Short mmCIF file of C-alpha atoms in Angstrom, two decimals:
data_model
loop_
_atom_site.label_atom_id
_atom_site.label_comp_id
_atom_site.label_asym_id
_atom_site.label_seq_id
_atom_site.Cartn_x
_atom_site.Cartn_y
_atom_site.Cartn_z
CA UNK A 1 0.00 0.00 0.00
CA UNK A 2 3.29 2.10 -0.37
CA UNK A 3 3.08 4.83 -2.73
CA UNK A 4 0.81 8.75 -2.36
CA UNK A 5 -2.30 9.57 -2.33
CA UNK A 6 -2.49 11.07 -5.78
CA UNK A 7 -2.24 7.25 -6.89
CA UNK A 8 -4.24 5.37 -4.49
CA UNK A 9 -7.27 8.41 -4.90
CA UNK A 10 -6.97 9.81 -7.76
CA UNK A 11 -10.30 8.24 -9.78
CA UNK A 12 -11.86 10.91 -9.08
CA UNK A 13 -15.86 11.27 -10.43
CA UNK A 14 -16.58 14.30 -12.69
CA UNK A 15 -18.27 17.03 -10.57
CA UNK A 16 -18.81 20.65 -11.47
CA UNK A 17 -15.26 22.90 -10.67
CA UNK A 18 -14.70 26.33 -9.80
CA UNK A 19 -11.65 28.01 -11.93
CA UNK A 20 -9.22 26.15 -9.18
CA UNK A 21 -10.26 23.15 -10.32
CA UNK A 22 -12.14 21.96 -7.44
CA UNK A 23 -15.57 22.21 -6.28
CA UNK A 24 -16.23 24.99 -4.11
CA UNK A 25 -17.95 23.13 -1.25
CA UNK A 26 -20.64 20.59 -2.49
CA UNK A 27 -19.64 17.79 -4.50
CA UNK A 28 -20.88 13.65 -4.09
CA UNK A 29 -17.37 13.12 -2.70
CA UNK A 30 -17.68 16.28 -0.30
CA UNK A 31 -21.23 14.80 0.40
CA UNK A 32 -19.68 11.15 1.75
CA UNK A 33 -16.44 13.26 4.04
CA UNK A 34 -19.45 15.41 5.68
CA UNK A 35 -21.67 12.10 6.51
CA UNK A 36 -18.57 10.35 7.39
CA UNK A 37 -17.59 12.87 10.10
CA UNK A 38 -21.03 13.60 11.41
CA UNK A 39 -21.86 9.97 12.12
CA UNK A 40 -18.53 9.54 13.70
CA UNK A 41 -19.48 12.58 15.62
CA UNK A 42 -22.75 11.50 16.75
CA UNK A 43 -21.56 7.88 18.00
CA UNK A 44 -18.45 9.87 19.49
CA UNK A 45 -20.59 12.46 21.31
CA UNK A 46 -22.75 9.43 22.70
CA UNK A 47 -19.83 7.54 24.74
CA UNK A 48 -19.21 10.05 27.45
CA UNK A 49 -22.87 9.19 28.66
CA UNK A 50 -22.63 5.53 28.24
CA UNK A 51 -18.78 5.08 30.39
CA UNK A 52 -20.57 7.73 33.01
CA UNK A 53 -23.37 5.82 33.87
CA UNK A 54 -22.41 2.89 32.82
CA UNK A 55 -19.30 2.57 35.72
CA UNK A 56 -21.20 4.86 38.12
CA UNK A 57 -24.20 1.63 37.56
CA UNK A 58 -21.43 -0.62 38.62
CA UNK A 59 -19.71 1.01 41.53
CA UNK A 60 -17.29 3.47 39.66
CA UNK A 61 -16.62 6.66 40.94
CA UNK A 62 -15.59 10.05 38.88
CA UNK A 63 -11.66 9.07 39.10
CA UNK A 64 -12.69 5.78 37.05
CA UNK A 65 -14.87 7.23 34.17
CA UNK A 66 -11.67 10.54 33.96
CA UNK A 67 -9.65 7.24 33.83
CA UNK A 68 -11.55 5.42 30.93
CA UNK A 69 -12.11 8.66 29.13
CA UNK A 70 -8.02 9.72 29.25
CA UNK A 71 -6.82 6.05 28.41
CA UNK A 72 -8.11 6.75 24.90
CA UNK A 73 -6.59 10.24 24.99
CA UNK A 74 -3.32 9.52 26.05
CA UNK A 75 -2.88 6.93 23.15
CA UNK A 76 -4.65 9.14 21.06
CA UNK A 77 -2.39 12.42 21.45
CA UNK A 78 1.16 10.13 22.34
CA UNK A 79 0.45 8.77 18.66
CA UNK A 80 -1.01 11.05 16.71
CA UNK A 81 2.23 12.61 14.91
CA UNK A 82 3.45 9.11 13.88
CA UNK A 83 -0.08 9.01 12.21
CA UNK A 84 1.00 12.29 10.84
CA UNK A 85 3.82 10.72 9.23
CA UNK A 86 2.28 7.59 7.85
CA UNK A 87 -0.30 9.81 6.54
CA UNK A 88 1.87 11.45 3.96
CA UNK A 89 3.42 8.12 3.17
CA UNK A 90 0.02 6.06 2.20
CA UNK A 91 -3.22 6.52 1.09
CA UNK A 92 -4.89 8.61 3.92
CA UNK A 93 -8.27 7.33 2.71
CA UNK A 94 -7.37 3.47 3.38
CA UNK A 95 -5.84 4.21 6.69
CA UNK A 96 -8.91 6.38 7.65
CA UNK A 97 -11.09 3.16 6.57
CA UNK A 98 -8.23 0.78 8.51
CA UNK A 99 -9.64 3.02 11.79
CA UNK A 100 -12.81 2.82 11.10
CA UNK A 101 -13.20 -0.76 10.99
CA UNK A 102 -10.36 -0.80 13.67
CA UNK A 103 -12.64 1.60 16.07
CA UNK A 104 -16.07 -0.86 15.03
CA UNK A 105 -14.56 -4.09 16.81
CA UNK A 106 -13.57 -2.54 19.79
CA UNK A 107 -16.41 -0.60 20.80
CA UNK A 108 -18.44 -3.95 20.00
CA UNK A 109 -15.91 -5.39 22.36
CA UNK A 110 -17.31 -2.75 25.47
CA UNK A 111 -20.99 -3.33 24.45
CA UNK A 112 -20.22 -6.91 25.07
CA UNK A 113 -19.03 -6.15 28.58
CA UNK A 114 -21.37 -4.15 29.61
CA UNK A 115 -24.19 -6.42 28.02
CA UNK A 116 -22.40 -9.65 30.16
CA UNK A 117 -22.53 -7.15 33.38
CA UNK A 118 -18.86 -7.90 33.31
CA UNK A 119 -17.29 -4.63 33.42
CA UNK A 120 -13.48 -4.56 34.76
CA UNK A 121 -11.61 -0.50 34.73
CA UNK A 122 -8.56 -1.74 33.17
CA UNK A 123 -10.64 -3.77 30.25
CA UNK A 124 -12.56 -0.64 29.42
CA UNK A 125 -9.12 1.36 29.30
CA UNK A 126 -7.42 -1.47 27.28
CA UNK A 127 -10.29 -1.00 24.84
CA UNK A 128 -10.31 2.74 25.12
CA UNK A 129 -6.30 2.66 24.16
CA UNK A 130 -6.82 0.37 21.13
CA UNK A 131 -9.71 3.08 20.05
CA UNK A 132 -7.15 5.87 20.88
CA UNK A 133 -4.36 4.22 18.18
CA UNK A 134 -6.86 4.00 15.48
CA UNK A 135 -8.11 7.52 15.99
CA UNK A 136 -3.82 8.59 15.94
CA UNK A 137 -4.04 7.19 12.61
CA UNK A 138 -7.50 8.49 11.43
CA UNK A 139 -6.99 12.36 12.57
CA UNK A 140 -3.93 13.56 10.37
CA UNK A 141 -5.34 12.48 6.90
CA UNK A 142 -8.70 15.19 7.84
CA UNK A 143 -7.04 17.86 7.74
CA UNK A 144 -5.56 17.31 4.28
CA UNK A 145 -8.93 15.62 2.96
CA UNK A 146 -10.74 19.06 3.25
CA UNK A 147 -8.32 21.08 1.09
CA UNK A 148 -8.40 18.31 -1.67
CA UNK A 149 -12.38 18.28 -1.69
CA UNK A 150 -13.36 21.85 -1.90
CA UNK A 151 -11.49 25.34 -2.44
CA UNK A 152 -14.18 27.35 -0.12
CA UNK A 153 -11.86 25.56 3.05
CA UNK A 154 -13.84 27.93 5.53
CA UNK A 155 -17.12 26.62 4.30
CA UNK A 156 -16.21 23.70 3.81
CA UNK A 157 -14.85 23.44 7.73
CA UNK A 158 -18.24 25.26 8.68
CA UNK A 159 -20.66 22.62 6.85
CA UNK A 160 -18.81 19.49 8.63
CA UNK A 161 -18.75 21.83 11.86
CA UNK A 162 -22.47 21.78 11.30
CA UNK A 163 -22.49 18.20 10.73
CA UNK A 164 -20.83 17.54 14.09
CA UNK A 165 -22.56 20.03 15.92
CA UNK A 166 -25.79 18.85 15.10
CA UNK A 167 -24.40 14.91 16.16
CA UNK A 168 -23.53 16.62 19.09
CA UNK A 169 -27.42 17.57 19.40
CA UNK A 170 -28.18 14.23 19.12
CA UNK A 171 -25.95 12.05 19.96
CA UNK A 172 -26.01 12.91 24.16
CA UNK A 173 -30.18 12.77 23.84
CA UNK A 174 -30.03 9.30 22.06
CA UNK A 175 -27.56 7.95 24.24
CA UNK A 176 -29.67 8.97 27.65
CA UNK A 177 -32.89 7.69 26.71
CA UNK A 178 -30.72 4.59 25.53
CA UNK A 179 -29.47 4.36 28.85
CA UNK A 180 -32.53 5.03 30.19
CA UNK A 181 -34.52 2.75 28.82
CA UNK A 182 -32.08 -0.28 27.78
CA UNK A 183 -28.10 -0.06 29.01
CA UNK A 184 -24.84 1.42 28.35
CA UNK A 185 -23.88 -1.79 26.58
CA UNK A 186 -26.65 -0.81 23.94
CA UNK A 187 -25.05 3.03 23.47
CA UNK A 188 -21.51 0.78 22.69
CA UNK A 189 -23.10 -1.48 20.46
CA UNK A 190 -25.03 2.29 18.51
CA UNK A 191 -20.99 3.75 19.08
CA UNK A 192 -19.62 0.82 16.84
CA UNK A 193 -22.14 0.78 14.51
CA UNK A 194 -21.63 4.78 13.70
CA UNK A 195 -18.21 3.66 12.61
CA UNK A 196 -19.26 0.58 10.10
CA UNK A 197 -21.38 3.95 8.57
CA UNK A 198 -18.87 6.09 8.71
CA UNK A 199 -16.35 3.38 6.96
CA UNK A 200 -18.19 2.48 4.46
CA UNK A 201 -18.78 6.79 3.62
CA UNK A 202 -14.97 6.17 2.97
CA UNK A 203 -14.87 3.07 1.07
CA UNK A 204 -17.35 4.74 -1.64
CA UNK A 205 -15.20 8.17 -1.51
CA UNK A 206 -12.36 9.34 -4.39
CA UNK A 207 -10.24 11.94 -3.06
CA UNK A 208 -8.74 13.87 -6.13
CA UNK A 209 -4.73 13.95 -6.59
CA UNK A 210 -2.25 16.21 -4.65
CA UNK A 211 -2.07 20.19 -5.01
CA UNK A 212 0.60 20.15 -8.15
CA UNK A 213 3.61 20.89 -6.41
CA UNK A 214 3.23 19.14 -3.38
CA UNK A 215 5.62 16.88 -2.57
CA UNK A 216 4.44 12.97 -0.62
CA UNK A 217 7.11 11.36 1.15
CA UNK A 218 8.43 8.41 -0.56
CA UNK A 219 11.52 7.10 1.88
CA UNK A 220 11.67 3.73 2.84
CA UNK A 221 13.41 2.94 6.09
CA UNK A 222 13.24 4.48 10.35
CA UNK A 223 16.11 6.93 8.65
CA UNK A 224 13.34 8.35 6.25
CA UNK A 225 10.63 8.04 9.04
CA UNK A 226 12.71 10.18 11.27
CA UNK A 227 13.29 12.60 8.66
CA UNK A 228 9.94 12.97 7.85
CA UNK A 229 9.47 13.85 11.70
CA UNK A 230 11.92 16.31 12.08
CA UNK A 231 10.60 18.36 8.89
CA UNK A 232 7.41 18.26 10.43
CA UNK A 233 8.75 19.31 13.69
CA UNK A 234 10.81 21.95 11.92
CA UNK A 235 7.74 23.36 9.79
CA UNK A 236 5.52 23.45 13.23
CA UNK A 237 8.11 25.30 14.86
CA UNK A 238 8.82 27.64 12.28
CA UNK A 239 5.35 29.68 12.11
CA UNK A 240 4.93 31.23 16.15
CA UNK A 241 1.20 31.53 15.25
CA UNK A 242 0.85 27.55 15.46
CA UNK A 243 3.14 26.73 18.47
CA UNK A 244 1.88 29.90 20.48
CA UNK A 245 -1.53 28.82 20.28
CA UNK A 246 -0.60 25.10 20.81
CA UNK A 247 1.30 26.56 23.60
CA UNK A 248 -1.75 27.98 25.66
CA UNK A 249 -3.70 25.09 24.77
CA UNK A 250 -1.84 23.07 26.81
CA UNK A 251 -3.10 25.04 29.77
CA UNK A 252 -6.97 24.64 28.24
CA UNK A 253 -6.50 20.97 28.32
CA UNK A 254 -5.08 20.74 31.70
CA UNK A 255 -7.04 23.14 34.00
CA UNK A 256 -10.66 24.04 31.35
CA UNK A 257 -11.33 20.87 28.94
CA UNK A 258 -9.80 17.96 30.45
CA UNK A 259 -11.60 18.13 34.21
CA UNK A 260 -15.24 19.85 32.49
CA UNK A 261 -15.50 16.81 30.46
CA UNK A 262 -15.79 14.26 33.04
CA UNK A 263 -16.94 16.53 36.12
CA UNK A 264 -20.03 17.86 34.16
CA UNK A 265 -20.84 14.10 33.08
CA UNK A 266 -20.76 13.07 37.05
CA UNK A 267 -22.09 15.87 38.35
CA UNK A 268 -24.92 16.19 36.10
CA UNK A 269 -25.87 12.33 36.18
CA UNK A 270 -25.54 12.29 39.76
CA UNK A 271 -27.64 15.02 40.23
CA UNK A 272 -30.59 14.95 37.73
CA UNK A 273 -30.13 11.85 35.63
CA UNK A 274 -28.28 10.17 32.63
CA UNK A 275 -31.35 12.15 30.73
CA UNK A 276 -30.73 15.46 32.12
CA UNK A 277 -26.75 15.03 30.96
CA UNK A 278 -27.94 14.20 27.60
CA UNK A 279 -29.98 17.45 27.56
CA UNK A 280 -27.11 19.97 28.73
CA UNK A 281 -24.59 18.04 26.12
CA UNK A 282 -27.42 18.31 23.33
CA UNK A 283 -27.37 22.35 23.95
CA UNK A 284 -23.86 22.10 23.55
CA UNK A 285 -24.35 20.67 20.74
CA UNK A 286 -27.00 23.35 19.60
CA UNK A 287 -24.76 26.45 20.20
CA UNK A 288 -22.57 24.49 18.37
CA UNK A 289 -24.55 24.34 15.20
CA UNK A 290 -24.87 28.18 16.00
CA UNK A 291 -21.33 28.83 15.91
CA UNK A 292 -20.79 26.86 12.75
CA UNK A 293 -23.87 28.92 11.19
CA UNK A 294 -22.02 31.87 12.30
CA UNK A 295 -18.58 30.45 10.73
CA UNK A 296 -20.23 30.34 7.58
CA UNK A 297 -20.87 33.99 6.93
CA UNK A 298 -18.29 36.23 9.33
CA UNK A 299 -15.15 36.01 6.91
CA UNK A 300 -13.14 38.22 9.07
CA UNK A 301 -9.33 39.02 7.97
CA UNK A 302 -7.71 38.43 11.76
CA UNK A 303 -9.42 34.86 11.97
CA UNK A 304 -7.17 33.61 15.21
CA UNK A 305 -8.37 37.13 17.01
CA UNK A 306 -11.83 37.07 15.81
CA UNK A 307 -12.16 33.55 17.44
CA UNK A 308 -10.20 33.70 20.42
CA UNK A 309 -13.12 36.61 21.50
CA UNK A 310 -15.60 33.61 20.96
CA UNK A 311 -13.09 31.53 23.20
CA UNK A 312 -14.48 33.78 26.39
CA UNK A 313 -18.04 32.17 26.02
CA UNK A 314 -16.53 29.05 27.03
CA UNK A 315 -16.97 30.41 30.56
CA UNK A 316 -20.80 29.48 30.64
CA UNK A 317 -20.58 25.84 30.21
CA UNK A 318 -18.09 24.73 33.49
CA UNK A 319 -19.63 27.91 35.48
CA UNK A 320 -23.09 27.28 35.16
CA UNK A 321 -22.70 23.71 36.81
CA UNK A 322 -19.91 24.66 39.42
CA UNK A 323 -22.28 27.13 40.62
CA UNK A 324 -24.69 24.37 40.75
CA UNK A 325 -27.37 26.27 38.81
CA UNK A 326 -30.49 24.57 37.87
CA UNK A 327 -30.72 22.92 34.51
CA UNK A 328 -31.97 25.34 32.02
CA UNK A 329 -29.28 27.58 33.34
CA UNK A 330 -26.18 24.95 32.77
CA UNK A 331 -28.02 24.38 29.56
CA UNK A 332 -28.07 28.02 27.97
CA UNK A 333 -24.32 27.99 29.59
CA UNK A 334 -23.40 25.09 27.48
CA UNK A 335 -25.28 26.53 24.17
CA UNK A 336 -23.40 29.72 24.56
CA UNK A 337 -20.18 28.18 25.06
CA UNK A 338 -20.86 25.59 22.03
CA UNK A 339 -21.12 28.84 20.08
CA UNK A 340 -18.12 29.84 21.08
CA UNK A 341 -15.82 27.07 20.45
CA UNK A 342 -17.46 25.56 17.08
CA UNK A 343 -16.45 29.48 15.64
CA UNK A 344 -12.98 29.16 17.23
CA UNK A 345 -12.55 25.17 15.69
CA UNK A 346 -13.67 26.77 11.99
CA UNK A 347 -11.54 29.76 12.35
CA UNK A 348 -8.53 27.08 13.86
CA UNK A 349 -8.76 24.45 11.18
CA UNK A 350 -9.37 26.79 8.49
CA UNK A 351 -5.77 29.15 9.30
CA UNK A 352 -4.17 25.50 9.15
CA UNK A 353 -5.09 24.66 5.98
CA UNK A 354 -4.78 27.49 4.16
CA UNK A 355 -1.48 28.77 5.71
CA UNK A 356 0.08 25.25 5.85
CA UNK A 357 1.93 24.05 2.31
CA UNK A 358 0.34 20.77 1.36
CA UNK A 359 2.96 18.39 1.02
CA UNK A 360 3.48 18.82 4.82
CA UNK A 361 0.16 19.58 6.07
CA UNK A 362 -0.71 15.79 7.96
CA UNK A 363 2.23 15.95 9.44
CA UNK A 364 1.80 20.11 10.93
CA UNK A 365 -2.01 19.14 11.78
CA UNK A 366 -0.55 15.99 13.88
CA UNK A 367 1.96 18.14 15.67
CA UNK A 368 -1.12 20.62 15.93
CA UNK A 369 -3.45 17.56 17.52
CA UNK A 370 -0.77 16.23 19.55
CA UNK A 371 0.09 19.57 21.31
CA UNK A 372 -3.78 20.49 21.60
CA UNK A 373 -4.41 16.80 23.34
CA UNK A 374 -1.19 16.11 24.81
CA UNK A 375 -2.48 17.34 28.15
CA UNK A 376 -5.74 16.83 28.37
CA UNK A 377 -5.74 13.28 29.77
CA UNK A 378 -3.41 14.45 32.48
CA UNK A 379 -6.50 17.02 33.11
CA UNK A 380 -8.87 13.86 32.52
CA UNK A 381 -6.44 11.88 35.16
CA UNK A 382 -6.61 14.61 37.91
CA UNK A 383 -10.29 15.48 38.01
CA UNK A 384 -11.22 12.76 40.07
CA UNK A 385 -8.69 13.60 42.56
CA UNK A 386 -9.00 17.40 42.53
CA UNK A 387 -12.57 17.03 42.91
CA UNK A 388 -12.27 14.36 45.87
CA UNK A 389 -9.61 17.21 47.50
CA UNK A 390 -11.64 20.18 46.46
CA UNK A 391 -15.25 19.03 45.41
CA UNK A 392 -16.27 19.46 41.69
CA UNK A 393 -18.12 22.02 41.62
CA UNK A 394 -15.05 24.37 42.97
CA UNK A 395 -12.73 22.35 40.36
CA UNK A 396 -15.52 23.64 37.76
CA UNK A 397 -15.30 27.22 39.01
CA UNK A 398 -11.67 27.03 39.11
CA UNK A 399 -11.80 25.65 35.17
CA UNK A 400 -14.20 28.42 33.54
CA UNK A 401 -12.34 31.20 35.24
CA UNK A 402 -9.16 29.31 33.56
CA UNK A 403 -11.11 29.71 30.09
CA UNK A 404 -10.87 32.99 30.49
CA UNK A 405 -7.27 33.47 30.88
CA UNK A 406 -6.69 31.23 28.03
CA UNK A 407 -8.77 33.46 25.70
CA UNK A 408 -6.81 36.34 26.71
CA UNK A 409 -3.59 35.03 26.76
CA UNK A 410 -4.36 34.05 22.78
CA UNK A 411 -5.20 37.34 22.09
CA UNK A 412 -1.84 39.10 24.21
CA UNK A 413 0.27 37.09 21.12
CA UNK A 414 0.93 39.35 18.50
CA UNK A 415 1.48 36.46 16.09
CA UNK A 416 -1.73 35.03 16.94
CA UNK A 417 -3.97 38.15 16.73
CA UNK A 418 -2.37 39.52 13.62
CA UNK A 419 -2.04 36.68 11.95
CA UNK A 420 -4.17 37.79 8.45
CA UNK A 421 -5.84 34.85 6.57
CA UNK A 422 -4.15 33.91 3.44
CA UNK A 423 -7.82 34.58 1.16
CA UNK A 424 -7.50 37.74 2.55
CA UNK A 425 -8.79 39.41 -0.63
CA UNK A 426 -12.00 37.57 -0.24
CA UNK A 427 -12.47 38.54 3.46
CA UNK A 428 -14.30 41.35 4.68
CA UNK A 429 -11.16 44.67 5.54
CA UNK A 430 -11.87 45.42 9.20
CA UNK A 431 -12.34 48.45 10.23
CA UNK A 432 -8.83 50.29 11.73
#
């Protein structure tokens, strides 16, 4: 399976092309990435509900479910720029199919557990690590895929935001009443079959060839391999714009992300019900769909600044349940802070793509996922144990007033907030 992209992909149907030479946004091919990624989404949204009740249901405590939930991130991010690497050595299409059907067995593997009533912690990590590996390999080829589909690579990034967002809607609702009304070994067994969907999107996809000019690595050998790594390293370091914002996101991960992820699943499913958690993760899911609406039409020239100011609505989401608020409050806090972050993820993934040169692209957006994840299972890890020292909802205070500072530490960057798009002719000038 040695050899680029351009010759594993390149049968390519016939679809209608702007003067670039590739369809704006919408194309059949286009069509099977965006299902692909919001199924994913939707099964991937559903499994913080199902490993929060389902270990609370058998005596697990919040340490265990930040345990199960940073196994798969650890392997994820310690992984994920080797999967940059192999990326731009093979078809990223096949290996994003390999993880699909990689991803299917083992979540069937946890619904079997959980359907026997024989659920061990380290089993669900184990399985959680394997799923971590497959998604190292899956990530890097996204990034790249978007480019190669469409030439609009903001709305392109807003439509699958969208697509996600409106999983997101779903998926935490679905997953409750599944719960609710069966077991968490039935939201596994929905998780893997999300990925035999999104697989088979792949399977029927063409992705067209390479940019011309860009350059796939053809090396054979752990000498090549290296090299390839150290360019990528090299190219990462080189813009301050990418590593500065990495940079601060290693703070998001440790102190906002990684402890709101598995405190607001405990705390709200301790407190109101699997349902109610399902509710306040499907208006995340809704401000989410806002934000990507919102991506779609603000072109501003300053993207990094113009989303780091949507970074500060973050706040609601962690606040709203530290301060132990009553549901419709925690769940207008999460829509606003979906908002928020789906228009900083366009804004984010669309400034990589277009200021990133293609032949090197899987292996910057690893480096980029790596950094951005690389500490949020050690903020996974230490939620149980700050909240047992602390309590949660202080840990959740602690973590939205954190979301502040991060915004505003993005923005005190000069090379972040000035950083001007690179179709800045087709953004709207900003006033001085």
């Amino acid at each position: 399976m040695t050899g680029t992209d351009a010759r594993h992909d390149s049968a390519a149907p016939t679809v209608p092309r702007s003067e670039a030479g590739a369809p704006a946004v919408w194309s059949r091919d286009f069509a099977l990435f965006f299902v692909a990624r919001a199924v994913a989404r939707l099964g991937d949204t559903m499994l913080p509900v199902a490993l929060a009740a389902g270990l609370l249901e058998h005596g697990y405590g919040a340490g265990a479910v930040g345990l199960a939930m940073a196994s798969t991130a650890a392997a994820f991010a310690g992984l994920v720029v080797f999967g940059g690497v192999i990326a731009d050595r093979f078809s990223t299409r096949r290996l994003m199919i390999g993880s699909d059907l990689v991803r299917l067995v083992t979540q069937s593997l946890a619904a079997g557990l959980f359907f026997a009533g024989h659920v061990v912690l380290w089993q669900v990590c184990a399985i959680g690590v394997v799923g971590g590996v497959a998604g190292a390999v899956f990530q890097p080829g996204v990034a790249s895929t978007v480019p190669r589909l469409a030439t609009d690579i903001q709305g392109a990034n807003g439509a699958i935001r969208i697509a996600e967002s409106a999983a997101q809607l779903a998926g935490p609702a679905v997953a409750g009443l599944l719960v609710g009304f069966a077991s968490a070994g039935g939201v596994f067994a929905a998780h893997a079959a999300t990925y035999a969907i999104s697989a088979l999107c792949l399977v029927l996809l063409r992705l067209p060839p390479l940019p011309a000019g860009a350059r796939a690595a053809t090396g054979r050998g752990m000498r090549a391999f290296r090299a390839d790594l150290v360019e990528g390293w090299r190219e990462f370091r080189s813009r301050t714009w990418l590593w500065g914002v990495i940079a601060v996101w290693c703070l998001y991960m440790i102190a906002v992300w990684g402890p709101t992820v598995p405190l607001v699943a405990t705390e709200v499913v301790q407190h109101h019900g699997p349902r109610a958690y399902g509710l306040v993760n499907s208006a995340l899911g809704a401000g989410t769909v806002v934000g990507g609406l919102l991506a779609l039409k603000l072109r501003p020239r300053r993207m990094l600044r113009a989303g780091a100011l949507a970074l500060f609505a973050f706040f609601g989401f962690p606040g709203a349940v530290g301060a132990g608020l009553g549901l419709p409050a925690m769940a207008a806090g999460a829509a606003v802070a979906g908002a928020g972050m789906a228009f900083w993820g366009v804004m984010w993934a669309t400034s990589v793509q277009t200021q990133v040169p293609a032949d090197v692209l899987n292996r910057i957006h690893a480096y980029d996922v790596a950094g951005s994840l690389a500490m949020m299972p050690v903020g996974q890890a230490l939620a149980g144990p700050a909240a047992g020292a602390l309590g949660a909802d202080r840990v959740l205070l602690v973590s939205a007033v954190t979301s502040l500072a991060v915004a505003a530490a993005l923005l005190a960057v000069p090379a972040i907030r000035d950083l001007v798009r690179a179709d800045a002719t087709a953004a709207v000038p900003e006033a001085p």
